[in-house]
Amino acid sequence: MTTAAVRTDLYPTRGVNEVTTPRQDPVVWSAPGAPGPIAPSVLMEFERDGFLTVDELISQDEVGLYRAELDRLIADPAVRADERSIIEPKSQDVRSVFEVHRLSEIFASLVRDERVVGRARQILGSDVYVHQSRINVKPGFGASGFYWHSDFETWHAEDGLPNMRTVSVSIALTENRDTNGGLMIMPGSHKTFLGCAGETPQDNYKKSLQMQDAGTPSDAALTRFADRHGIRLFTGRAGSATWFDCNCMHGSGDNITPYPRSNVFIVFNSVENAAVKPFAAPVPRPSFIGARDFTPVR
């Protein structure tokens, strides 16, 4: 192998042992004082904690528009039959629909909304593209949660994102209660990368989209992280939003209440951090999960 063919892996994972690596990348990539919708003091909090919240990113009228579009999509037999739809194993309800900004012009317009993409550009310090988008429908009476994980661990291992230059936003379309399976994050956990043990199975995405397995931290590591960082549970009315760094340790519990928890989830990646060959998987995941089209959002 020539020197030119060697690539540096800043964040080893999926090896024999679980390993931790200090973060090698900035959290906020834009220069101090760069213009954007996020106040400097809030950016400092994002740098420290790895997340920020917006009490009303979209209006209640807009919530109604996006809820109606979500309901239309999950009721469409063609969407349900599409490989981009993930079905709850027990109830057979639609759990998620991926690449929603390509299935719906209404959601595509939300991605282009300056209130949304402008914050992504400001955090990442560059033009951005959509690495992943989806609507999540977490219906009541038993919708399953997602175990603790870092998104970047998967996006690095299975999609080939080289650096931590990716940010996610979860926009609530229903009320996020403290009882209906809301998002939990360990504040400050984004400063340490946890490389998980175990190889990536072939076609791992087919299982992991319903139940996380490969890329799951050990109980001992999660205990250390929780003891060090604590756990924050996010609540808020429909229209609120949570932005969080790609390396935040996060998860959510089952929803056994009668109240659904639905949201739009958009992942923005810097155009300067385009995906390459996966760092710890045989082949990349399908493009509807991890995009290979790096066209900037305009």
PDB file of C-alpha atoms in Angstrom, residues 12-284:
ATOM      1  CA  PRO A  12     -11.099   3.642  16.079  1.00  0.00           C
ATOM      2  CA  THR A  13     -14.152   1.485  16.809  1.00  0.00           C
ATOM      3  CA  ARG A  14     -15.611  -2.003  16.340  1.00  0.00           C
ATOM      4  CA  GLY A  15     -12.367  -3.679  17.402  1.00  0.00           C
ATOM      5  CA  VAL A  16     -11.680  -6.429  19.898  1.00  0.00           C
ATOM      6  CA  ASN A  17     -11.940  -4.086  22.885  1.00  0.00           C
ATOM      7  CA  GLU A  18     -13.961  -1.013  23.791  1.00  0.00           C
ATOM      8  CA  VAL A  19     -11.742   2.081  23.698  1.00  0.00           C
ATOM      9  CA  THR A  20     -12.129   5.794  24.422  1.00  0.00           C
ATOM     10  CA  THR A  21     -10.556   8.573  22.374  1.00  0.00           C
ATOM     11  CA  PRO A  22     -10.582  12.288  23.268  1.00  0.00           C
ATOM     12  CA  ARG A  23     -12.418  14.351  20.699  1.00  0.00           C
ATOM     13  CA  GLN A  24     -10.027  15.427  17.924  1.00  0.00           C
ATOM     14  CA  ASP A  25     -12.343  17.977  16.280  1.00  0.00           C
ATOM     15  CA  PRO A  26     -13.953  21.302  17.188  1.00  0.00           C
ATOM     16  CA  VAL A  27     -17.551  21.323  18.382  1.00  0.00           C
ATOM     17  CA  VAL A  28     -18.406  24.711  16.860  1.00  0.00           C
ATOM     18  CA  TRP A  29     -16.585  25.114  13.536  1.00  0.00           C
ATOM     19  CA  SER A  30     -17.505  28.700  12.656  1.00  0.00           C
ATOM     20  CA  ALA A  31     -15.190  31.575  13.588  1.00  0.00           C
ATOM     21  CA  PRO A  32     -16.073  33.557  16.731  1.00  0.00           C
ATOM     22  CA  GLY A  33     -18.588  36.252  15.880  1.00  0.00           C
ATOM     23  CA  ALA A  34     -19.656  34.615  12.611  1.00  0.00           C
ATOM     24  CA  PRO A  35     -23.199  35.693  11.675  1.00  0.00           C
ATOM     25  CA  GLY A  36     -26.098  33.353  12.218  1.00  0.00           C
ATOM     26  CA  PRO A  37     -29.341  32.809  14.125  1.00  0.00           C
ATOM     27  CA  ILE A  38     -27.625  31.398  17.239  1.00  0.00           C
ATOM     28  CA  ALA A  39     -26.517  33.916  19.867  1.00  0.00           C
ATOM     29  CA  PRO A  40     -22.824  33.715  20.906  1.00  0.00           C
ATOM     30  CA  SER A  41     -23.755  32.775  24.485  1.00  0.00           C
ATOM     31  CA  VAL A  42     -25.913  29.901  23.236  1.00  0.00           C
ATOM     32  CA  LEU A  43     -23.099  28.683  20.976  1.00  0.00           C
ATOM     33  CA  MET A  44     -20.841  28.598  24.040  1.00  0.00           C
ATOM     34  CA  GLU A  45     -23.403  26.428  25.814  1.00  0.00           C
ATOM     35  CA  PHE A  46     -23.559  24.152  22.771  1.00  0.00           C
ATOM     36  CA  GLU A  47     -19.751  23.881  22.846  1.00  0.00           C
ATOM     37  CA  ARG A  48     -19.892  22.913  26.528  1.00  0.00           C
ATOM     38  CA  ASP A  49     -22.938  20.634  26.620  1.00  0.00           C
ATOM     39  CA  GLY A  50     -23.253  19.367  23.043  1.00  0.00           C
ATOM     40  CA  PHE A  51     -26.848  20.505  22.593  1.00  0.00           C
ATOM     41  CA  LEU A  52     -29.149  23.509  22.485  1.00  0.00           C
ATOM     42  CA  THR A  53     -32.908  23.877  22.584  1.00  0.00           C
ATOM     43  CA  VAL A  54     -35.321  26.250  20.847  1.00  0.00           C
ATOM     44  CA  ASP A  55     -38.702  26.609  22.553  1.00  0.00           C
ATOM     45  CA  GLU A  56     -40.572  27.483  19.338  1.00  0.00           C
ATOM     46  CA  LEU A  57     -38.621  26.807  16.170  1.00  0.00           C
ATOM     47  CA  ILE A  58     -41.825  26.505  14.132  1.00  0.00           C
ATOM     48  CA  SER A  59     -45.272  27.969  14.796  1.00  0.00           C
ATOM     49  CA  GLN A  60     -48.357  26.009  15.801  1.00  0.00           C
ATOM     50  CA  ASP A  61     -49.818  26.532  12.321  1.00  0.00           C
ATOM     51  CA  GLU A  62     -46.673  25.008  10.853  1.00  0.00           C
ATOM     52  CA  VAL A  63     -46.880  22.119  13.326  1.00  0.00           C
ATOM     53  CA  GLY A  64     -50.347  21.385  11.927  1.00  0.00           C
ATOM     54  CA  LEU A  65     -49.001  21.405   8.362  1.00  0.00           C
ATOM     55  CA  TYR A  66     -46.155  19.001   9.127  1.00  0.00           C
ATOM     56  CA  ARG A  67     -48.343  16.728  11.276  1.00  0.00           C
ATOM     57  CA  ALA A  68     -50.832  16.424   8.430  1.00  0.00           C
ATOM     58  CA  GLU A  69     -48.017  15.561   6.012  1.00  0.00           C
ATOM     59  CA  LEU A  70     -46.616  12.991   8.446  1.00  0.00           C
ATOM     60  CA  ASP A  71     -50.065  11.398   8.765  1.00  0.00           C
ATOM     61  CA  ARG A  72     -50.452  11.362   4.972  1.00  0.00           C
ATOM     62  CA  LEU A  73     -47.120   9.642   4.462  1.00  0.00           C
ATOM     63  CA  ILE A  74     -47.564   6.898   7.054  1.00  0.00           C
ATOM     64  CA  ALA A  75     -51.089   6.175   5.747  1.00  0.00           C
ATOM     65  CA  ASP A  76     -49.865   5.788   2.153  1.00  0.00           C
ATOM     66  CA  PRO A  77     -49.553   2.061   1.291  1.00  0.00           C
ATOM     67  CA  ALA A  78     -46.785   2.830  -1.200  1.00  0.00           C
ATOM     68  CA  VAL A  79     -44.741   4.592   1.480  1.00  0.00           C
ATOM     69  CA  ARG A  80     -45.334   1.776   3.961  1.00  0.00           C
ATOM     70  CA  ALA A  81     -44.105  -0.767   1.381  1.00  0.00           C
ATOM     71  CA  ASP A  82     -41.019   1.328   0.549  1.00  0.00           C
ATOM     72  CA  GLU A  83     -37.692   0.140   1.987  1.00  0.00           C
ATOM     73  CA  ARG A  84     -37.303   3.580   3.532  1.00  0.00           C
ATOM     74  CA  SER A  85     -40.114   2.800   5.997  1.00  0.00           C
ATOM     75  CA  ILE A  86     -39.281   1.001   9.243  1.00  0.00           C
ATOM     76  CA  ILE A  87     -42.069  -1.028  10.851  1.00  0.00           C
ATOM     77  CA  GLU A  88     -42.521  -1.708  14.587  1.00  0.00           C
ATOM     78  CA  PRO A  89     -41.946  -5.473  15.060  1.00  0.00           C
ATOM     79  CA  LYS A  90     -44.797  -5.954  17.562  1.00  0.00           C
ATOM     80  CA  SER A  91     -47.536  -3.559  16.497  1.00  0.00           C
ATOM     81  CA  GLN A  92     -46.640  -3.462  12.785  1.00  0.00           C
ATOM     82  CA  ASP A  93     -47.112   0.320  12.901  1.00  0.00           C
ATOM     83  CA  VAL A  94     -44.801   2.572  10.886  1.00  0.00           C
ATOM     84  CA  ARG A  95     -41.976   3.623  13.200  1.00  0.00           C
ATOM     85  CA  SER A  96     -39.874   5.823  10.878  1.00  0.00           C
ATOM     86  CA  VAL A  97     -39.756   6.966   7.278  1.00  0.00           C
ATOM     87  CA  PHE A  98     -36.268   7.824   5.981  1.00  0.00           C
ATOM     88  CA  GLU A  99     -35.200  10.287   3.298  1.00  0.00           C
ATOM     89  CA  VAL A 100     -38.404  12.185   3.935  1.00  0.00           C
ATOM     90  CA  HIS A 101     -37.050  15.359   2.322  1.00  0.00           C
ATOM     91  CA  ARG A 102     -36.987  13.448  -0.991  1.00  0.00           C
ATOM     92  CA  LEU A 103     -40.438  11.913  -0.517  1.00  0.00           C
ATOM     93  CA  SER A 104     -42.166  15.169   0.420  1.00  0.00           C
ATOM     94  CA  GLU A 105     -41.734  18.708  -0.875  1.00  0.00           C
ATOM     95  CA  ILE A 106     -43.299  19.947   2.369  1.00  0.00           C
ATOM     96  CA  PHE A 107     -40.481  18.423   4.415  1.00  0.00           C
ATOM     97  CA  ALA A 108     -37.932  19.462   1.766  1.00  0.00           C
ATOM     98  CA  SER A 109     -38.990  23.069   2.337  1.00  0.00           C
ATOM     99  CA  LEU A 110     -38.418  22.628   6.080  1.00  0.00           C
ATOM    100  CA  VAL A 111     -34.860  21.440   5.406  1.00  0.00           C
ATOM    101  CA  ARG A 112     -34.227  24.585   3.335  1.00  0.00           C
ATOM    102  CA  ASP A 113     -35.796  26.895   5.935  1.00  0.00           C
ATOM    103  CA  GLU A 114     -33.171  29.339   7.186  1.00  0.00           C
ATOM    104  CA  ARG A 115     -34.303  28.768  10.782  1.00  0.00           C
ATOM    105  CA  VAL A 116     -33.147  25.177  10.298  1.00  0.00           C
ATOM    106  CA  VAL A 117     -30.283  25.099   7.800  1.00  0.00           C
ATOM    107  CA  GLY A 118     -28.930  28.450   9.005  1.00  0.00           C
ATOM    108  CA  ARG A 119     -28.237  27.020  12.443  1.00  0.00           C
ATOM    109  CA  ALA A 120     -26.508  24.012  10.884  1.00  0.00           C
ATOM    110  CA  ARG A 121     -24.245  26.231   8.776  1.00  0.00           C
ATOM    111  CA  GLN A 122     -23.378  28.355  11.795  1.00  0.00           C
ATOM    112  CA  ILE A 123     -22.431  25.365  13.965  1.00  0.00           C
ATOM    113  CA  LEU A 124     -20.504  23.539  11.226  1.00  0.00           C
ATOM    114  CA  GLY A 125     -18.874  26.611   9.681  1.00  0.00           C
ATOM    115  CA  SER A 126     -19.571  25.682   6.056  1.00  0.00           C
ATOM    116  CA  ASP A 127     -22.222  24.771   3.551  1.00  0.00           C
ATOM    117  CA  VAL A 128     -24.051  21.607   4.531  1.00  0.00           C
ATOM    118  CA  TYR A 129     -25.881  18.713   2.939  1.00  0.00           C
ATOM    119  CA  VAL A 130     -28.452  16.313   4.382  1.00  0.00           C
ATOM    120  CA  HIS A 131     -26.741  13.141   5.568  1.00  0.00           C
ATOM    121  CA  GLN A 132     -30.038  11.712   6.798  1.00  0.00           C
ATOM    122  CA  SER A 133     -33.650  12.782   7.270  1.00  0.00           C
ATOM    123  CA  ARG A 134     -36.627  10.976   8.679  1.00  0.00           C
ATOM    124  CA  ILE A 135     -39.937  11.320  10.416  1.00  0.00           C
ATOM    125  CA  ASN A 136     -40.260   9.351  13.639  1.00  0.00           C
ATOM    126  CA  VAL A 137     -43.661   8.142  14.742  1.00  0.00           C
ATOM    127  CA  LYS A 138     -43.486   6.876  18.296  1.00  0.00           C
ATOM    128  CA  PRO A 139     -47.085   5.831  18.895  1.00  0.00           C
ATOM    129  CA  GLY A 140     -48.419   5.163  22.370  1.00  0.00           C
ATOM    130  CA  PHE A 141     -49.001   1.833  24.051  1.00  0.00           C
ATOM    131  CA  GLY A 142     -45.667   0.203  23.472  1.00  0.00           C
ATOM    132  CA  ALA A 143     -43.505   1.875  20.829  1.00  0.00           C
ATOM    133  CA  SER A 144     -39.954   0.766  21.535  1.00  0.00           C
ATOM    134  CA  GLY A 145     -37.100   3.123  22.391  1.00  0.00           C
ATOM    135  CA  PHE A 146     -33.489   3.290  21.271  1.00  0.00           C
ATOM    136  CA  TYR A 147     -30.674   2.169  23.517  1.00  0.00           C
ATOM    137  CA  TRP A 148     -27.780   4.480  24.446  1.00  0.00           C
ATOM    138  CA  HIS A 149     -25.444   5.244  21.559  1.00  0.00           C
ATOM    139  CA  SER A 150     -23.419   7.904  19.763  1.00  0.00           C
ATOM    140  CA  ASP A 151     -24.683   8.569  16.246  1.00  0.00           C
ATOM    141  CA  PHE A 152     -21.169   9.413  15.089  1.00  0.00           C
ATOM    142  CA  GLU A 153     -19.939   5.962  16.100  1.00  0.00           C
ATOM    143  CA  THR A 154     -22.314   4.470  13.531  1.00  0.00           C
ATOM    144  CA  TRP A 155     -21.869   7.204  10.924  1.00  0.00           C
ATOM    145  CA  HIS A 156     -18.078   6.821  11.173  1.00  0.00           C
ATOM    146  CA  ALA A 157     -18.037   3.023  11.274  1.00  0.00           C
ATOM    147  CA  GLU A 158     -20.767   2.265   8.728  1.00  0.00           C
ATOM    148  CA  ASP A 159     -21.184   5.423   6.598  1.00  0.00           C
ATOM    149  CA  GLY A 160     -17.580   6.668   6.477  1.00  0.00           C
ATOM    150  CA  LEU A 161     -17.878  10.162   7.961  1.00  0.00           C
ATOM    151  CA  PRO A 162     -14.248  11.024   8.777  1.00  0.00           C
ATOM    152  CA  ASN A 163     -14.708  13.825  11.317  1.00  0.00           C
ATOM    153  CA  MET A 164     -17.157  15.057  13.922  1.00  0.00           C
ATOM    154  CA  ARG A 165     -18.580  17.822  11.752  1.00  0.00           C
ATOM    155  CA  THR A 166     -22.215  16.782  11.784  1.00  0.00           C
ATOM    156  CA  VAL A 167     -25.215  18.074  13.729  1.00  0.00           C
ATOM    157  CA  SER A 168     -28.770  16.813  14.194  1.00  0.00           C
ATOM    158  CA  VAL A 169     -32.038  18.562  14.908  1.00  0.00           C
ATOM    159  CA  SER A 170     -35.157  16.945  16.317  1.00  0.00           C
ATOM    160  CA  ILE A 171     -38.270  19.083  15.753  1.00  0.00           C
ATOM    161  CA  ALA A 172     -41.224  18.044  17.901  1.00  0.00           C
ATOM    162  CA  LEU A 173     -44.568  17.571  16.130  1.00  0.00           C
ATOM    163  CA  THR A 174     -46.271  16.388  19.325  1.00  0.00           C
ATOM    164  CA  GLU A 175     -45.680  17.342  22.926  1.00  0.00           C
ATOM    165  CA  ASN A 176     -42.503  15.830  24.370  1.00  0.00           C
ATOM    166  CA  ARG A 177     -43.560  14.764  27.851  1.00  0.00           C
ATOM    167  CA  ASP A 178     -41.372  13.366  30.589  1.00  0.00           C
ATOM    168  CA  THR A 179     -43.278  10.088  30.267  1.00  0.00           C
ATOM    169  CA  ASN A 180     -43.658   9.314  26.536  1.00  0.00           C
ATOM    170  CA  GLY A 181     -40.179   8.132  25.603  1.00  0.00           C
ATOM    171  CA  GLY A 182     -38.382  11.442  25.178  1.00  0.00           C
ATOM    172  CA  LEU A 183     -34.795  12.081  24.128  1.00  0.00           C
ATOM    173  CA  MET A 184     -32.137  11.736  26.839  1.00  0.00           C
ATOM    174  CA  ILE A 185     -28.592  13.105  26.431  1.00  0.00           C
ATOM    175  CA  MET A 186     -25.520  12.964  28.667  1.00  0.00           C
ATOM    176  CA  PRO A 187     -24.302  16.614  28.690  1.00  0.00           C
ATOM    177  CA  GLY A 188     -20.618  16.903  27.790  1.00  0.00           C
ATOM    178  CA  SER A 189     -20.354  13.314  26.552  1.00  0.00           C
ATOM    179  CA  HIS A 190     -19.638  14.660  23.045  1.00  0.00           C
ATOM    180  CA  LYS A 191     -16.071  15.455  24.145  1.00  0.00           C
ATOM    181  CA  THR A 192     -15.130  11.753  24.353  1.00  0.00           C
ATOM    182  CA  PHE A 193     -15.501   9.158  21.599  1.00  0.00           C
ATOM    183  CA  LEU A 194     -16.416   5.679  22.770  1.00  0.00           C
ATOM    184  CA  GLY A 195     -15.230   3.057  20.302  1.00  0.00           C
ATOM    185  CA  CYS A 196     -17.394  -0.036  20.724  1.00  0.00           C
ATOM    186  CA  ALA A 197     -16.241  -3.656  20.712  1.00  0.00           C
ATOM    187  CA  GLY A 198     -17.277  -6.193  18.092  1.00  0.00           C
ATOM    188  CA  GLU A 199     -17.280  -6.388  14.306  1.00  0.00           C
ATOM    189  CA  THR A 200     -20.065  -4.986  12.148  1.00  0.00           C
ATOM    190  CA  PRO A 201     -22.294  -7.745  10.739  1.00  0.00           C
ATOM    191  CA  GLN A 202     -23.185  -7.788   7.050  1.00  0.00           C
ATOM    192  CA  ASP A 203     -26.338  -5.689   6.390  1.00  0.00           C
ATOM    193  CA  ASN A 204     -26.309  -4.599  10.017  1.00  0.00           C
ATOM    194  CA  TYR A 205     -28.597  -1.653   9.222  1.00  0.00           C
ATOM    195  CA  LYS A 206     -31.592  -3.967   8.664  1.00  0.00           C
ATOM    196  CA  LYS A 207     -31.510  -4.972  12.325  1.00  0.00           C
ATOM    197  CA  SER A 208     -30.086  -1.813  13.891  1.00  0.00           C
ATOM    198  CA  LEU A 209     -32.912   0.421  12.639  1.00  0.00           C
ATOM    199  CA  GLN A 210     -35.301  -1.568  14.830  1.00  0.00           C
ATOM    200  CA  MET A 211     -33.003  -2.548  17.688  1.00  0.00           C
ATOM    201  CA  GLN A 212     -29.464  -1.320  18.307  1.00  0.00           C
ATOM    202  CA  ASP A 213     -26.862  -4.098  18.640  1.00  0.00           C
ATOM    203  CA  ALA A 214     -23.493  -3.448  16.971  1.00  0.00           C
ATOM    204  CA  GLY A 215     -22.159  -0.116  18.150  1.00  0.00           C
ATOM    205  CA  THR A 216     -23.753  -0.477  21.589  1.00  0.00           C
ATOM    206  CA  PRO A 217     -21.659   0.674  24.561  1.00  0.00           C
ATOM    207  CA  SER A 218     -21.067  -1.647  27.510  1.00  0.00           C
ATOM    208  CA  ASP A 219     -22.954  -1.196  30.770  1.00  0.00           C
ATOM    209  CA  ALA A 220     -19.693  -0.331  32.510  1.00  0.00           C
ATOM    210  CA  ALA A 221     -18.862   2.426  30.012  1.00  0.00           C
ATOM    211  CA  LEU A 222     -22.371   3.867  30.173  1.00  0.00           C
ATOM    212  CA  THR A 223     -22.201   3.919  33.957  1.00  0.00           C
ATOM    213  CA  ARG A 224     -18.907   5.849  33.836  1.00  0.00           C
ATOM    214  CA  PHE A 225     -20.354   8.323  31.338  1.00  0.00           C
ATOM    215  CA  ALA A 226     -23.554   8.818  33.340  1.00  0.00           C
ATOM    216  CA  ASP A 227     -21.648   9.250  36.624  1.00  0.00           C
ATOM    217  CA  ARG A 228     -19.416  11.840  34.989  1.00  0.00           C
ATOM    218  CA  HIS A 229     -21.929  13.750  32.874  1.00  0.00           C
ATOM    219  CA  GLY A 230     -25.395  13.087  34.259  1.00  0.00           C
ATOM    220  CA  ILE A 231     -28.495  12.647  32.103  1.00  0.00           C
ATOM    221  CA  ARG A 232     -30.800  15.336  30.700  1.00  0.00           C
ATOM    222  CA  LEU A 233     -34.352  14.499  29.581  1.00  0.00           C
ATOM    223  CA  PHE A 234     -35.837  16.837  26.971  1.00  0.00           C
ATOM    224  CA  THR A 235     -39.450  17.945  27.151  1.00  0.00           C
ATOM    225  CA  GLY A 236     -41.284  20.647  25.239  1.00  0.00           C
ATOM    226  CA  ARG A 237     -44.389  21.545  23.325  1.00  0.00           C
ATOM    227  CA  ALA A 238     -44.941  20.767  19.667  1.00  0.00           C
ATOM    228  CA  GLY A 239     -42.846  23.146  17.569  1.00  0.00           C
ATOM    229  CA  SER A 240     -39.856  23.064  19.911  1.00  0.00           C
ATOM    230  CA  ALA A 241     -36.515  21.688  18.744  1.00  0.00           C
ATOM    231  CA  THR A 242     -33.353  20.148  20.127  1.00  0.00           C
ATOM    232  CA  TRP A 243     -30.058  20.466  18.280  1.00  0.00           C
ATOM    233  CA  PHE A 244     -27.302  18.063  19.312  1.00  0.00           C
ATOM    234  CA  ASP A 245     -23.761  17.212  18.331  1.00  0.00           C
ATOM    235  CA  CYS A 246     -23.126  13.976  16.441  1.00  0.00           C
ATOM    236  CA  ASN A 247     -21.094  12.445  19.277  1.00  0.00           C
ATOM    237  CA  CYS A 248     -23.537  13.006  22.143  1.00  0.00           C
ATOM    238  CA  MET A 249     -24.328   9.836  24.071  1.00  0.00           C
ATOM    239  CA  HIS A 250     -28.113   9.656  23.873  1.00  0.00           C
ATOM    240  CA  GLY A 251     -31.085   7.334  23.836  1.00  0.00           C
ATOM    241  CA  SER A 252     -34.802   7.119  24.505  1.00  0.00           C
ATOM    242  CA  GLY A 253     -37.118   4.820  26.410  1.00  0.00           C
ATOM    243  CA  ASP A 254     -40.228   2.946  25.329  1.00  0.00           C
ATOM    244  CA  ASN A 255     -43.477   4.873  25.047  1.00  0.00           C
ATOM    245  CA  ILE A 256     -46.100   3.004  27.082  1.00  0.00           C
ATOM    246  CA  THR A 257     -48.333   6.071  27.510  1.00  0.00           C
ATOM    247  CA  PRO A 258     -51.368   6.786  25.306  1.00  0.00           C
ATOM    248  CA  TYR A 259     -49.602   9.886  23.941  1.00  0.00           C
ATOM    249  CA  PRO A 260     -47.553   9.625  20.727  1.00  0.00           C
ATOM    250  CA  ARG A 261     -44.175  11.297  20.358  1.00  0.00           C
ATOM    251  CA  SER A 262     -43.631  12.259  16.728  1.00  0.00           C
ATOM    252  CA  ASN A 263     -40.816  14.370  15.345  1.00  0.00           C
ATOM    253  CA  VAL A 264     -38.888  15.357  12.243  1.00  0.00           C
ATOM    254  CA  PHE A 265     -35.220  14.427  12.479  1.00  0.00           C
ATOM    255  CA  ILE A 266     -32.655  16.029  10.140  1.00  0.00           C
ATOM    256  CA  VAL A 267     -28.912  15.375  10.099  1.00  0.00           C
ATOM    257  CA  PHE A 268     -26.705  17.998   8.468  1.00  0.00           C
ATOM    258  CA  ASN A 269     -23.100  17.234   7.544  1.00  0.00           C
ATOM    259  CA  SER A 270     -20.455  19.682   6.346  1.00  0.00           C
ATOM    260  CA  VAL A 271     -19.682  19.507   2.642  1.00  0.00           C
ATOM    261  CA  GLU A 272     -16.039  19.459   3.777  1.00  0.00           C
ATOM    262  CA  ASN A 273     -16.668  16.187   5.671  1.00  0.00           C
ATOM    263  CA  ALA A 274     -18.162  14.098   2.879  1.00  0.00           C
ATOM    264  CA  ALA A 275     -18.492  10.375   3.459  1.00  0.00           C
ATOM    265  CA  VAL A 276     -15.700   8.064   2.323  1.00  0.00           C
ATOM    266  CA  LYS A 277     -15.265   4.294   2.613  1.00  0.00           C
ATOM    267  CA  PRO A 278     -16.691   3.025   5.931  1.00  0.00           C
ATOM    268  CA  PHE A 279     -14.105   2.807   8.690  1.00  0.00           C
ATOM    269  CA  ALA A 280     -15.478  -0.386  10.282  1.00  0.00           C
ATOM    270  CA  ALA A 281     -18.013  -2.046   7.974  1.00  0.00           C
ATOM    271  CA  PRO A 282     -17.815  -4.151   4.801  1.00  0.00           C
ATOM    272  CA  VAL A 283     -19.842  -1.720   2.658  1.00  0.00           C
ATOM    273  CA  PRO A 284     -21.664   1.592   3.183  1.00  0.00           C
TER     274      PRO A 284
END
